Coordinates of C-alpha atoms and ligand atoms in Angstrom, one line a residue:
X22 CA 35.3 56.7 237.1
X23 CA 33.8 58.4 240.1
X24 CA 30.6 57.2 241.7
X25 CA 29.4 59.6 244.3
X26 CA 27.5 57.3 246.6
X27 CA 25.4 60.0 248.4
X28 CA 23.9 61.5 245.3
X29 CA 21.8 58.6 244.1
X30 CA 19.8 57.5 247.1
X31 CA 18.1 54.0 247.1
X32 CA 14.8 55.5 247.6
X33 CA 11.3 54.1 246.8
X34 CA 10.1 52.6 243.6
X35 CA 9.2 56.0 242.1
X36 CA 12.5 57.3 242.8
X37 CA 14.2 54.1 241.3
X38 CA 12.1 54.3 238.1
X39 CA 13.0 58.2 237.7
X40 CA 16.6 57.1 238.3
X41 CA 16.2 54.6 235.6
X42 CA 15.1 57.1 233.1
X43 CA 17.9 59.4 233.8
X44 CA 20.4 56.4 233.9
X45 CA 23.8 57.2 233.0
X46 CA 24.3 53.6 232.0
X47 CA 22.4 51.5 229.5
X48 CA 23.7 48.4 231.0
X49 CA 25.1 47.3 234.3
X50 CA 27.1 44.2 233.9
X51 CA 27.9 42.1 237.1
X52 CA 31.1 40.2 236.7
X53 CA 34.2 40.9 234.5
X54 CA 34.7 37.2 233.4
X55 CA 34.5 36.2 229.7
X56 CA 30.8 36.3 229.6
X57 CA 30.5 39.8 231.1
X58 CA 33.3 41.2 229.0
X59 CA 31.9 39.7 225.7
X60 CA 28.7 41.4 226.3
X61 CA 30.3 44.6 227.4
X62 CA 32.3 44.7 224.2
X63 CA 29.4 43.8 221.8
X64 CA 27.0 46.2 223.5
X65 CA 29.4 49.3 223.4
X66 CA 30.8 48.5 219.9
X67 CA 27.6 47.4 218.0
X68 CA 25.0 49.4 219.9
X69 CA 27.1 52.3 221.3
X70 CA 25.6 51.5 224.6
X71 CA 27.1 52.9 227.8
X72 CA 28.1 50.1 229.9
X73 CA 29.4 49.7 233.5
X74 CA 31.1 46.6 234.5
X75 CA 31.1 45.9 238.2
X76 CA 33.6 43.4 239.4
X77 CA 34.0 42.1 243.1
X78 CA 37.7 41.1 242.5
X79 CA 40.7 43.4 241.9
X80 CA 41.0 42.3 238.4
X81 CA 39.1 41.5 235.2
X82 CA 39.1 38.2 233.4
X83 CA 37.2 36.1 235.9
X84 CA 38.7 32.7 236.3
X85 CA 40.7 33.1 233.1
X86 CA 42.7 35.7 234.7
X87 CA 46.5 35.2 234.2
X88 CA 49.4 37.2 235.6
X89 CA 53.1 37.1 236.1
X90 CA 54.1 35.8 239.6
X91 CA 56.9 37.2 241.8
X92 CA 59.2 35.0 239.8
X93 CA 58.3 36.1 236.5
X94 CA 56.3 33.1 235.4
X95 CA 53.0 33.6 233.8
X96 CA 50.5 31.7 235.8
X97 CA 46.7 31.1 235.6
X98 CA 45.6 32.1 239.1
X99 CA 42.4 30.1 239.1
X100 CA 43.5 26.8 237.3
X101 CA 44.5 25.9 233.8
X102 CA 42.5 27.6 231.0
X103 CA 43.0 25.9 227.7
X104 CA 41.1 27.4 224.8
X105 CA 39.5 25.0 222.4
X106 CA 36.5 25.2 220.3
X107 CA 34.7 23.9 217.1
X108 CA 32.7 27.2 217.1
X109 CA 34.2 29.1 214.1
X110 CA 32.4 32.3 215.1
X111 CA 33.5 32.2 218.7
X112 CA 37.1 31.6 217.5
X113 CA 36.7 34.4 215.0
X114 CA 35.2 36.7 217.6
X115 CA 38.0 36.3 220.1
X116 CA 40.7 36.5 217.4
X117 CA 39.9 40.2 217.1
X118 CA 41.4 40.7 220.4
X119 CA 44.4 38.2 220.3
X120 CA 46.7 36.3 218.3
X121 CA 47.1 32.6 219.2
X122 CA 49.8 30.5 220.3
X123 CA 49.5 27.1 218.6
X124 CA 49.0 24.5 221.6
X125 CA 47.5 21.3 221.8
X126 CA 46.8 20.3 225.4
X127 CA 48.3 17.1 226.8
X128 CA 47.4 15.4 230.1
X129 CA 48.9 12.5 231.9
X130 CA 47.5 10.5 234.7
X131 CA 49.2 8.7 237.5
X132 CA 47.8 5.1 237.6
X133 CA 49.4 1.9 239.0
X134 CA 52.8 3.6 239.5
X135 CA 52.9 4.9 235.8
X136 CA 52.3 8.2 234.0
X137 CA 49.8 7.3 231.3
X138 CA 48.2 9.3 228.6
X139 CA 44.7 10.4 229.4
X140 CA 42.0 10.4 228.1
X141 CA 42.1 6.6 227.8
X142 CA 43.4 5.7 224.3
X143 CA 45.1 2.7 222.7
X144 CA 48.4 4.1 223.9
X145 CA 47.0 4.1 227.6
X146 CA 45.9 0.5 227.5
X147 CA 49.1 -0.7 225.9
X148 CA 51.3 1.0 228.5
X149 CA 49.0 0.0 231.4
X150 CA 48.9 -3.8 230.6
X151 CA 52.1 -4.1 228.6
X152 CA 50.2 -5.0 225.5
X153 CA 50.5 -4.0 221.8
X154 CA 46.8 -3.8 220.7
X155 CA 45.7 -2.5 217.4
X156 CA 42.5 -0.5 217.2
X157 CA 40.3 -3.4 216.4
X158 CA 41.9 -5.4 219.2
X159 CA 41.1 -2.4 221.6
X160 CA 37.6 -2.6 220.5
X161 CA 37.4 -6.1 221.2
X162 CA 39.3 -5.8 224.6
X163 CA 36.8 -3.2 225.8
X164 CA 33.8 -5.0 224.4
X165 CA 34.7 -7.8 226.7
X166 CA 34.8 -5.3 229.7
X167 CA 32.1 -2.8 229.1
X168 CA 28.7 -3.3 230.8
X169 CA 25.6 -2.4 228.8
X170 CA 23.3 -0.5 231.1
X171 CA 20.8 2.4 231.1
X172 CA 23.0 5.6 231.3
X173 CA 21.5 7.6 234.3
X174 CA 24.8 9.0 235.6
X175 CA 28.5 9.5 235.2
X176 CA 29.4 6.1 236.6
X177 CA 27.0 4.4 234.0
X178 CA 28.6 6.5 231.3
X179 CA 32.1 5.3 232.1
X180 CA 31.4 1.7 232.8
X181 CA 29.4 1.5 229.9
X182 CA 32.3 2.5 227.6
X183 CA 35.3 0.8 229.3
X184 CA 34.2 -1.4 232.1
X185 CA 34.6 -1.3 235.9
X186 CA 38.3 -1.9 236.2
X187 CA 39.2 1.0 234.2
X188 CA 36.5 3.1 235.7
X189 CA 37.9 2.6 239.2
X190 CA 41.5 3.2 238.1
X191 CA 40.9 6.4 236.2
X192 CA 37.6 7.9 237.2
X193 CA 36.0 6.8 240.5
X194 CA 38.4 8.4 243.0
X195 CA 39.2 11.5 240.9
X196 CA 35.5 12.2 240.5
X197 CA 35.0 11.7 244.2
X198 CA 37.7 14.1 245.1
X199 CA 36.7 16.7 242.5
X200 CA 33.0 16.7 243.3
X201 CA 32.8 15.4 247.0
X202 CA 30.3 12.8 245.6
X203 CA 30.5 9.6 243.7
X204 CA 30.0 9.5 239.9
X205 CA 26.9 7.7 240.4
X206 CA 25.3 10.9 241.7
X207 CA 26.5 13.1 238.8
X208 CA 24.8 13.7 235.6
X209 CA 26.3 11.6 232.6
X210 CA 27.7 14.6 230.9
X211 CA 30.4 15.2 233.6
X212 CA 32.6 12.3 233.0
X213 CA 31.4 12.2 229.2
X214 CA 33.4 15.4 228.9
X215 CA 36.4 13.0 228.5
X216 CA 36.3 10.9 225.3
X217 CA 37.7 7.3 224.9
X218 CA 40.1 7.1 221.9
X219 CA 40.6 4.0 219.9
X220 CA 43.7 5.5 218.2
X221 CA 47.1 6.9 219.3
X222 CA 46.1 10.6 219.6
X223 CA 47.5 11.8 222.8
X224 CA 45.7 15.2 222.9
X225 CA 43.1 16.0 225.4
X226 CA 40.8 17.9 223.1
X227 CA 39.7 17.0 219.6
X228 CA 38.4 20.6 218.7
X229 CA 39.3 22.2 215.3
X230 CA 40.5 25.4 217.0
X231 CA 42.9 25.1 219.9
X232 CA 45.5 27.4 221.4
X233 CA 46.4 30.1 223.9
X234 CA 46.0 33.9 223.6
X235 CA 49.6 34.9 222.7
X236 CA 49.9 37.5 225.4
X237 CA 47.6 35.8 227.9
X238 CA 44.0 35.9 228.7
X239 CA 44.0 39.1 230.7
X240 CA 45.5 41.0 227.8
X241 CA 42.8 39.6 225.5
X242 CA 40.1 40.6 227.8
X243 CA 41.6 44.1 228.4
X244 CA 41.5 44.6 224.8
X245 CA 37.8 43.6 224.7
X246 CA 37.1 46.2 227.3
X247 CA 39.1 49.1 225.7
X248 CA 36.1 51.2 224.6
X249 CA 35.4 54.7 225.7
X250 CA 31.8 53.7 226.6
X251 CA 32.9 50.9 228.9
X252 CA 33.7 51.7 232.5
X253 CA 34.9 49.1 234.9
X254 CA 34.5 49.3 238.6
X255 CA 36.7 46.8 240.5
X256 CA 36.6 45.8 244.1
X257 CA 33.0 46.3 244.1
X258 CA 30.2 44.1 245.3
X259 CA 27.0 44.4 243.1
X260 CA 25.0 44.3 246.4
X261 CA 26.7 47.5 247.5
X262 CA 25.9 49.5 244.5
X263 CA 22.7 47.7 243.4
X264 CA 20.4 50.7 244.2
X265 CA 23.0 53.4 244.0
X266 CA 23.8 53.3 240.2
X267 CA 21.0 54.0 237.8
X268 CA 20.9 51.7 234.9
X269 CA 18.5 50.5 232.4
X270 CA 19.2 47.0 232.1
X271 CA 21.2 44.4 234.2
X272 CA 23.2 41.6 233.0
X273 CA 24.2 39.3 235.8
X274 CA 27.0 36.7 235.6
X275 CA 27.3 35.9 239.2
X276 CA 25.5 33.0 241.0
X277 CA 22.0 33.1 240.2
X278 CA 20.8 32.0 243.5
X279 CA 22.8 35.0 245.1
X280 CA 21.0 37.4 243.0
X281 CA 17.7 36.2 244.6
X282 CA 19.2 36.0 248.0
X283 CA 18.9 32.2 248.1
X284 CA 15.1 32.4 248.5
X285 CA 14.7 28.8 247.4
X286 CA 17.8 27.6 249.2
X287 CA 21.5 27.8 248.1
X288 CA 22.6 26.0 244.9
X289 CA 25.8 23.9 245.5
X290 CA 29.0 24.9 243.8
X291 CA 32.4 23.2 243.9
X292 CA 35.4 25.5 244.7
X293 CA 39.2 24.9 244.5
X294 CA 42.2 25.9 246.5
X295 CA 45.4 26.5 244.7
X296 CA 48.7 25.7 246.1
X297 CA 51.5 27.5 244.0
X298 CA 55.1 26.5 244.3
X299 CA 58.0 27.9 242.3
X300 CA 60.8 25.7 241.6
X301 CA 64.4 26.8 240.2
X302 CA 64.3 24.4 237.3
X303 CA 63.2 24.6 233.7
X304 CA 60.2 22.1 233.8
X305 CA 58.7 19.9 236.7
X306 CA 56.7 17.5 234.9
X307 CA 56.5 16.4 231.1
X308 CA 53.2 18.0 230.1
X309 CA 51.0 20.9 231.3
X310 CA 48.6 18.7 233.5
X311 CA 49.2 15.6 235.4
X312 CA 46.2 13.9 237.1
X313 CA 46.3 12.0 240.3
X314 CA 43.2 10.0 240.6
X315 CA 44.2 7.7 243.4
X316 CA 46.8 9.5 245.3
X317 CA 47.1 12.7 247.4
X318 CA 44.3 15.2 248.3
X319 CA 44.9 17.2 245.1
X320 CA 43.4 16.1 241.9
X321 CA 46.1 17.4 239.6
X322 CA 49.3 19.5 239.2
X323 CA 49.4 22.2 236.5
X324 CA 52.4 23.6 235.0
X325 CA 51.5 26.4 232.6
X326 CA 54.7 26.9 231.0
X327 CA 54.0 24.1 228.7
X328 CA 50.8 25.8 227.3
X329 CA 52.1 29.4 227.5
X330 CA 55.5 28.6 225.8
X331 CA 57.2 31.1 228.0
X332 CA 60.9 30.6 228.3
X333 CA 62.4 31.3 231.6
X334 CA 64.7 29.7 234.1
X335 CA 62.1 28.9 236.8
X336 CA 58.8 27.2 236.6
X337 CA 55.7 27.6 238.9
X338 CA 53.5 24.6 239.4
X339 CA 50.1 24.5 241.1
X340 CA 48.3 21.8 242.9
X341 CA 44.6 21.8 242.7
X342 CA 42.5 20.9 245.8
X343 CA 38.8 20.7 245.4
X344 CA 36.6 21.9 248.2
X345 CA 33.0 22.6 249.1
X346 CA 33.6 26.0 250.6
X347 CA 35.0 29.0 248.9
X348 CA 34.6 30.9 245.7
X349 CA 32.1 29.0 243.3
X350 CA 34.0 27.6 240.4
X351 CA 31.8 24.8 239.3
X352 CA 28.0 24.3 239.3
X353 CA 27.5 20.7 240.5
X354 CA 25.7 18.9 237.7
X355 CA 23.4 16.6 239.8
X356 CA 19.6 16.2 239.0
X357 CA 18.4 17.5 242.4
X358 CA 20.5 20.7 241.8
X359 CA 18.9 21.3 238.2
X360 CA 15.5 21.1 239.8
X361 CA 16.5 23.7 242.3
X362 CA 18.0 25.8 239.5
X363 CA 14.9 25.6 237.5
X364 CA 13.1 27.5 240.4
X365 CA 15.6 30.4 239.9
X366 CA 15.3 30.3 236.2
X367 CA 11.6 30.7 236.5
X368 CA 12.0 33.7 238.8
X369 CA 14.6 35.0 236.2
X370 CA 12.1 34.7 233.5
X371 CA 9.6 36.9 235.4
X372 CA 12.0 39.9 235.4
X373 CA 12.2 42.4 232.7
X374 CA 15.5 44.0 231.7
X375 CA 17.5 41.6 233.7
X376 CA 19.6 38.9 232.1
X377 CA 21.5 35.9 233.5
X378 CA 24.5 34.4 231.5
X379 CA 27.6 32.5 232.1
X380 CA 28.6 29.5 234.1
X381 CA 27.2 30.8 237.5
X382 CA 24.4 32.9 235.9
X383 CA 23.0 29.8 233.9
X384 CA 24.3 27.2 236.5
X385 CA 25.7 25.2 233.6
X386 CA 29.4 23.7 233.4
X387 CA 30.1 25.8 230.4
X388 CA 33.7 25.9 228.8
X389 CA 35.2 29.1 227.8
X390 CA 33.9 29.0 224.3
X391 CA 30.5 28.0 225.4
X392 CA 30.3 31.0 227.7
X393 CA 31.4 33.4 224.8
X394 CA 28.8 31.7 222.6
X395 CA 26.0 32.2 225.4
X396 CA 27.1 35.8 225.7
X397 CA 27.0 36.3 221.9
X398 CA 23.5 34.8 221.7
X399 CA 22.3 36.8 224.4
X400 CA 23.6 40.0 222.7
X401 CA 21.6 38.9 219.6
X402 CA 18.5 38.6 221.8
X403 CA 18.9 42.0 223.3
X404 CA 19.6 43.5 219.9
X405 CA 16.3 42.0 218.6
X406 CA 14.5 43.4 221.5
X407 CA 15.7 46.8 220.4
X408 CA 17.1 47.6 224.0
Ligands
UDP5 N1 37.8 13.0 235.4 C1 38.2 11.9 236.0 N2 39.5 11.5 236.0 C2 40.4 12.3 235.3 C3 40.0 13.4 234.7 C4 38.6 13.7 234.8 O1 37.4 11.0 236.8 O2 41.6 12.0 235.3 C5 36.3 13.2 235.5 C6 36.0 14.2 236.7 O3 34.7 13.9 237.2 C7 36.1 15.5 236.0 C8 35.3 15.3 234.6 O4 35.8 13.8 234.4 O5 35.3 16.5 236.8 C9 35.7 16.2 233.6 O6 37.0 16.4 233.4 P1 37.5 17.6 232.8 O7 39.0 17.4 232.6 O8 36.8 18.2 231.7 O9 37.5 18.7 234.1 P2 37.8 20.3 234.2 O10 39.1 20.6 233.5 O11 36.6 21.1 233.6 O12 37.9 20.4 235.7

């Protein structure tokens, strides 16, 4: 697609509204992650809308982007993405664009010199303390340790379930590294993402549908975008084209505070740095993810071959280092941030024909399935409005 910059000038309001009437695109979508691409697909296929997706990076897929590295190993460039959902509709929707490889995610954690199953389960406690508890005995074991308290934050959440000692071993330092703040300052939902299991189930997620797109996320997302009405402009910052390309409605999946030029102050995000290393051996570790709550500056080591099922001689591992600066990966779920976000959300409600969606657009710690669900719901809203 060619966009001739000089021809559409960013003139005054009247000029812009004329440009809107003549718009060559019904929707301008900012961001080619799962949220943006779900909307692009729905709008083009269901409403025959003309859609332009503008993406700052050099590829589609957002943080779910995967690609083969120089050694031929399929890696997730922005950290492990494991698909899991109980949302039948979301699963069915994505299944139009991919087949799935059966995969149930497993995580181990390095605590007290042992690799233990995580989340905390019967198996974890038995290995950690050299016990052979039954489910009932585990209940009693934790009942003696847990502290009943009002749950105002993530520390309360974990201590009320398993007590302080296990909190310190498994959660306190990991959370501090991951978020740059103690669990006591984070909303309860952050650590509540990780369940406690009273059985021997070693899997990370309990969702009904779990798996990996057979040919990867990038391939799945490319199929979503494969419609003649969808144009994609890569390597393009929305700010550069904001007033150059006429469109009728805008769907914004970038950071909501950035859209408003941080007028109420910047919302905090947590970023990650990834250190990739390829090793000339089939596997480095026994499972896809190993957490390091109490050692090293990184939080975890990922080895995607376990999840992708790729068979090749070499393996690539990734160490994940959380950091404050850099590309925004996570909104930071703390009360003061929600209050700031609400100011931006109120501004957003005052706009017509502008919609905010996705992890950064909604400033919510959404999983992939929740991001797709939010996009499908927004599509229904747009359709109902007769846009
Ligand atoms: N967490 C922890 N120890 C662990 C794993 C997770 O304390 O070994 C906490 C941490 O605060 C993390 C949160 O639980 O941010 C949610 O974990 P999850 O694995 O869902 O994080 P994600 O994969 O989304 O980064």
